[in-house]
Coordinates of C-alpha atoms in Angstrom, one line a residue:
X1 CA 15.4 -14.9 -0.8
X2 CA 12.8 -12.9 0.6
X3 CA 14.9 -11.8 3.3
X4 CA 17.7 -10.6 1.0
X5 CA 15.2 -8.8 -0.9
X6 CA 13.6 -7.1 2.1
X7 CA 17.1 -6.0 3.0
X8 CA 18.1 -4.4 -0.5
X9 CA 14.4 -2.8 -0.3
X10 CA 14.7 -1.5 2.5
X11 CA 18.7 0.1 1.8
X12 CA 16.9 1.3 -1.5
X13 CA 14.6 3.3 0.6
X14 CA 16.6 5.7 2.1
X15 CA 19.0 5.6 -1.1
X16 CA 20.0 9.4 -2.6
X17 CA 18.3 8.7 -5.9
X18 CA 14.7 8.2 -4.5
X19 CA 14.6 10.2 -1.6
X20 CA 13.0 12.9 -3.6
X21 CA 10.7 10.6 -4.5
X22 CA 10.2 9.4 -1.0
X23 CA 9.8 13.0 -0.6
X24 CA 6.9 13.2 -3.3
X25 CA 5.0 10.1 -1.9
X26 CA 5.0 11.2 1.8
X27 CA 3.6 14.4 0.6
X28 CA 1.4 13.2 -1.8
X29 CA 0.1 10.1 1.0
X30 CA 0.1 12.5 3.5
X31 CA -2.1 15.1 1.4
X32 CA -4.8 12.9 0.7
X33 CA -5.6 11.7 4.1
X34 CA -5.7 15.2 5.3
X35 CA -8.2 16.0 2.6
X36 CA -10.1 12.8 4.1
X37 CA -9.6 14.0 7.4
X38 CA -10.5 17.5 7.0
X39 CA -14.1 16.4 4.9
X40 CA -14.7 13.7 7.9
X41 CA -14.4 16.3 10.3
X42 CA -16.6 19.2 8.9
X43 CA -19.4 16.2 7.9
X44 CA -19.0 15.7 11.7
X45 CA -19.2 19.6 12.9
X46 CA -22.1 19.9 10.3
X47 CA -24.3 16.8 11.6
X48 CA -23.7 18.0 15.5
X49 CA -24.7 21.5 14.7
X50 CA -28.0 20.3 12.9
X51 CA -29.5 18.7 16.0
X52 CA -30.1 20.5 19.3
X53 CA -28.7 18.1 21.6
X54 CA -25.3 20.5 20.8
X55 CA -27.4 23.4 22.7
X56 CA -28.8 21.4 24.9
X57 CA -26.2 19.3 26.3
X58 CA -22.9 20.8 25.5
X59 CA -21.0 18.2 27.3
X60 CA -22.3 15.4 26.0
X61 CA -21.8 17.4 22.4
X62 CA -17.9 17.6 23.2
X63 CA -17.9 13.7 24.6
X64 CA -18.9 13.0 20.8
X65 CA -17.0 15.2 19.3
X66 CA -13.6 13.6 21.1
X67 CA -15.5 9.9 20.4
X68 CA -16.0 11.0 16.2
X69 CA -12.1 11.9 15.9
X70 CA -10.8 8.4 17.8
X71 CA -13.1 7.0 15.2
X72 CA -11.7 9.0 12.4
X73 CA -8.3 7.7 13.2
X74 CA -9.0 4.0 13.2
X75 CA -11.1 4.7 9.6
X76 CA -7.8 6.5 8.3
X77 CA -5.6 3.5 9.7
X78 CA -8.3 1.1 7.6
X79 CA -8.3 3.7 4.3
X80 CA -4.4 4.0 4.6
X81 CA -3.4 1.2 2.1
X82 CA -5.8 1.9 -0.7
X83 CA -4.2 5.4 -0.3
X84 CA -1.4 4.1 -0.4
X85 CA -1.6 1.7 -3.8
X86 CA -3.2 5.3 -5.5
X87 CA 0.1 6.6 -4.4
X88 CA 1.9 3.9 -5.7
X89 CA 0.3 4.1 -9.1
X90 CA 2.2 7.4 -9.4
X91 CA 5.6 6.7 -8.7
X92 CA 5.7 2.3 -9.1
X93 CA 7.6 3.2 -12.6
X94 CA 9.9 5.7 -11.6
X95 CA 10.9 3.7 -8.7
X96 CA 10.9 0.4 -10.1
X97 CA 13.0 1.6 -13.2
X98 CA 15.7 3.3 -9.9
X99 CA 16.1 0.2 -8.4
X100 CA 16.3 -1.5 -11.2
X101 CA 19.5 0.4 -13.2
X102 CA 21.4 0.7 -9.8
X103 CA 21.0 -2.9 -8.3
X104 CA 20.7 -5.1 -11.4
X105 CA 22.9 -2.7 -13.9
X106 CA 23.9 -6.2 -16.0
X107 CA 20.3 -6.5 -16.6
X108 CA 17.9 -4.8 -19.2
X109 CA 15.4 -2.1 -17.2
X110 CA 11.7 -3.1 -17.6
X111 CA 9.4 -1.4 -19.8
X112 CA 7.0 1.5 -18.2
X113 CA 3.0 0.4 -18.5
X114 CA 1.0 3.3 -20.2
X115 CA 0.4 5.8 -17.8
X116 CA -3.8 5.4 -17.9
X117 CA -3.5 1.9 -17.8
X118 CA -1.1 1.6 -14.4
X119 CA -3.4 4.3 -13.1
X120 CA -6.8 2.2 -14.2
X121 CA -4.7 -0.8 -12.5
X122 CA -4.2 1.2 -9.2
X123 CA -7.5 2.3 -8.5
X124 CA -9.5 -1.0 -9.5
X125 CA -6.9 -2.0 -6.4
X126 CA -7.5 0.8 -4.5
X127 CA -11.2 0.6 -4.9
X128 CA -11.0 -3.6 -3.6
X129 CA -8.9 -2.9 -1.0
X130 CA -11.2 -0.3 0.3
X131 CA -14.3 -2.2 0.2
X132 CA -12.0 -5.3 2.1
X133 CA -11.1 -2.5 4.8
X134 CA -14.4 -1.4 5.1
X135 CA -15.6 -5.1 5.5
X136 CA -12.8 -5.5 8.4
X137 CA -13.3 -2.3 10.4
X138 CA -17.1 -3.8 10.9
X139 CA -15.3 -6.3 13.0
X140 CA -12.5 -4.2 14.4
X141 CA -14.0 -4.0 18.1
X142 CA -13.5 -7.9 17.9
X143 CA -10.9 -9.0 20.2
X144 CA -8.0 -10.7 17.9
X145 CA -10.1 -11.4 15.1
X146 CA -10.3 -7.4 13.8
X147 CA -6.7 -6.9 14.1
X148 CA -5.5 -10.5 11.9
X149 CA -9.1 -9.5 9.5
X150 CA -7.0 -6.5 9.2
X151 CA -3.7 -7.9 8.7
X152 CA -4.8 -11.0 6.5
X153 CA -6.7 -8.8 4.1
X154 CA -3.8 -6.9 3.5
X155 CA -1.0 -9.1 3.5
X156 CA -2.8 -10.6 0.5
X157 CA -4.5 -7.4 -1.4
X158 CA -0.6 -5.5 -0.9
X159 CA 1.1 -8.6 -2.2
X160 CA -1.0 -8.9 -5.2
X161 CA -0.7 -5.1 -6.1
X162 CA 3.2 -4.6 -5.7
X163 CA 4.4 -7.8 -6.9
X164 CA 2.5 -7.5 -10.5
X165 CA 2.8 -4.1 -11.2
X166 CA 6.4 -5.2 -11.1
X167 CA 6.4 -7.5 -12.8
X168 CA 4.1 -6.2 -15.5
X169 CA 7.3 -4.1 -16.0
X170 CA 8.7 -7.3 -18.1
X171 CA 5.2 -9.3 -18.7
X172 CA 2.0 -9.2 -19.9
X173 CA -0.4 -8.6 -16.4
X174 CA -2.1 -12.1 -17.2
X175 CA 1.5 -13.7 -17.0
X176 CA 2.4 -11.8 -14.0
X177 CA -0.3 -12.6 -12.2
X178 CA 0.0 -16.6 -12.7
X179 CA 3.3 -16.1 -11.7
X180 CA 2.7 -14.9 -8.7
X181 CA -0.2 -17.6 -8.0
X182 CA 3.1 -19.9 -8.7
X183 CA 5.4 -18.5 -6.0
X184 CA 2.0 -17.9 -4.0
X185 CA 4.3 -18.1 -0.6
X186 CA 7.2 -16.1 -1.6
X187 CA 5.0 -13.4 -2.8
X188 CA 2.4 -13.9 0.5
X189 CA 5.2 -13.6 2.8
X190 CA 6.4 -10.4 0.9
X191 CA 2.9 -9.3 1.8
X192 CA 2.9 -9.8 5.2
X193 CA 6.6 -7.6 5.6
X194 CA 4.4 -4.7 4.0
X195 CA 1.4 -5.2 6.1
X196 CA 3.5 -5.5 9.2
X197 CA 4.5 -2.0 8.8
X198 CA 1.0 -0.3 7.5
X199 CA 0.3 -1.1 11.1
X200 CA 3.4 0.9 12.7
X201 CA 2.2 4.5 12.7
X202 CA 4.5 7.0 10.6
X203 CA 6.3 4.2 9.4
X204 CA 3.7 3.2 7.2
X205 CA 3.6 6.0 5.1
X206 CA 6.9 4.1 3.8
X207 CA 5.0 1.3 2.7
X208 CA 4.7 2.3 -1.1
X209 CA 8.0 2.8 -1.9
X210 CA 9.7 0.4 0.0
X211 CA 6.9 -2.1 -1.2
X212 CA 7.7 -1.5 -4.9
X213 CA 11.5 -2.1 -4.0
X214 CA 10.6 -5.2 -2.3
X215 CA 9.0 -6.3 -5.3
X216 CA 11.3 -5.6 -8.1
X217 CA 13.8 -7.6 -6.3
X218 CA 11.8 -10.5 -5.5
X219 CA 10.4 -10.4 -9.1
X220 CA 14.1 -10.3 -10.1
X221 CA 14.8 -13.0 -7.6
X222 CA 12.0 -15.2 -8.8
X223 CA 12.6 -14.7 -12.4
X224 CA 16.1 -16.3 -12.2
X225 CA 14.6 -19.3 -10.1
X226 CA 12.5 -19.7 -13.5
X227 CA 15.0 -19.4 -15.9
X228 CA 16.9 -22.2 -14.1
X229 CA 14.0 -24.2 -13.6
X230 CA 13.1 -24.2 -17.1
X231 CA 9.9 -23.9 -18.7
X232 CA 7.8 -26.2 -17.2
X233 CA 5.9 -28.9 -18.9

């Protein structure tokens, strides 16, 4: 199941119909953390200028400087996935309602969540996921156990996000969140494929999109499983 719904996800992807899209989340992912980046850096260029060790001892002022930016790329590694959930809170609908019409066209499309509440429902996750990151990159210079903090925490946070903002397309969010408590390893393992590649530089700028593919067939996927199953007592 989850394999055949990575698959579809990942053929979705690339599809004609959201590469512009694709297009518009790259840019719009991109954007941000260069905003981030650009305010880091001038924060940094404003502290070293302030003290006179910069006048004083010019190499050990450049030695810094070089020792701030490594830092500021590990911090935008650790910010990348709340970026990315506010990215996804922009185009999950538009995406979701895609995939849905081309690759289950028997099937009635799911129903849009009110703009300010998906975008209330994104930032409460991109808000948690940034204080988890935050919490993580304290331990990052821990050998092993920074890198799995890292993964675990996301694999989890990613998981939850994705799977019930799909799923919210065809339930209330209380529904869709017990459901995904039910297939807790389905949807976990889903997780993990999309924290796997946040890690993969440039390829995890791919993450939002292909994660709310992923999701809409595994919800899909899932929903069947119930239907057979039957209500349960």
């Amino acid at each position: 199941m989850l394999v055949e719904s990575a698959a579809a996800a990942l053929r979705q992807t690339f599809s004609p119909p959201l590469r512009a899209i694709l297009w518009k989340s790259l840019g719009l992912t991109v954007g941000l953390l260069l905003l981030i980046w650009l305010g880091l850096t001038r924060l940094i260029q404003a502290f070293q200028a302030s003290h006179h060790i910069s006048a004083q001892y010019p190499i050990l002022d450049s030695l810094a400087y070089y020792l701030a930016g490594f830092g500021l790329v590990v911090a935008l590694a650790y910010l990348m996935p709340a970026v990315s959930i506010l990215v996804a809170g922009f185009f999950l609908d538009d995406a979701a309602e895609i995939v849905e019409r081309t690759d289950f066209p028997n099937e009635p499309p799911g129903r849009a969540m009110p703009f300010g509440t998906a975008m209330l429902y994104a930032v409460r996750f991109a808000g948690v996921t940034l204080l988890v990151n935050l919490a993580a990159l304290v331990i990052f210079f821990v050998p092993v156990i920074g890198i799995a903090a890292f993964f675990a925490a996301n694999a989890y946070l990613l998981s939850r996000e994705y799977f019930e903002m799909a799923a919210a397309r065809f339930r209330p969010l209380a529904e869709a969140a017990e459901m995904r408590r039910a297939f807790s390893v389905r949807t976990l393992g889903a997780g993990c494929l999309l924290a796997a590649l946040m890690i993969v530089p440039i390829l995890n700028l791919l993450t939002p999109l292909f994660g709310i593919a992923l999701m809409v067939h595994l919800h899909k996927r899932l929903s069947r499983r119930l239907l057979v199953a039957g209500p349960r007592p």
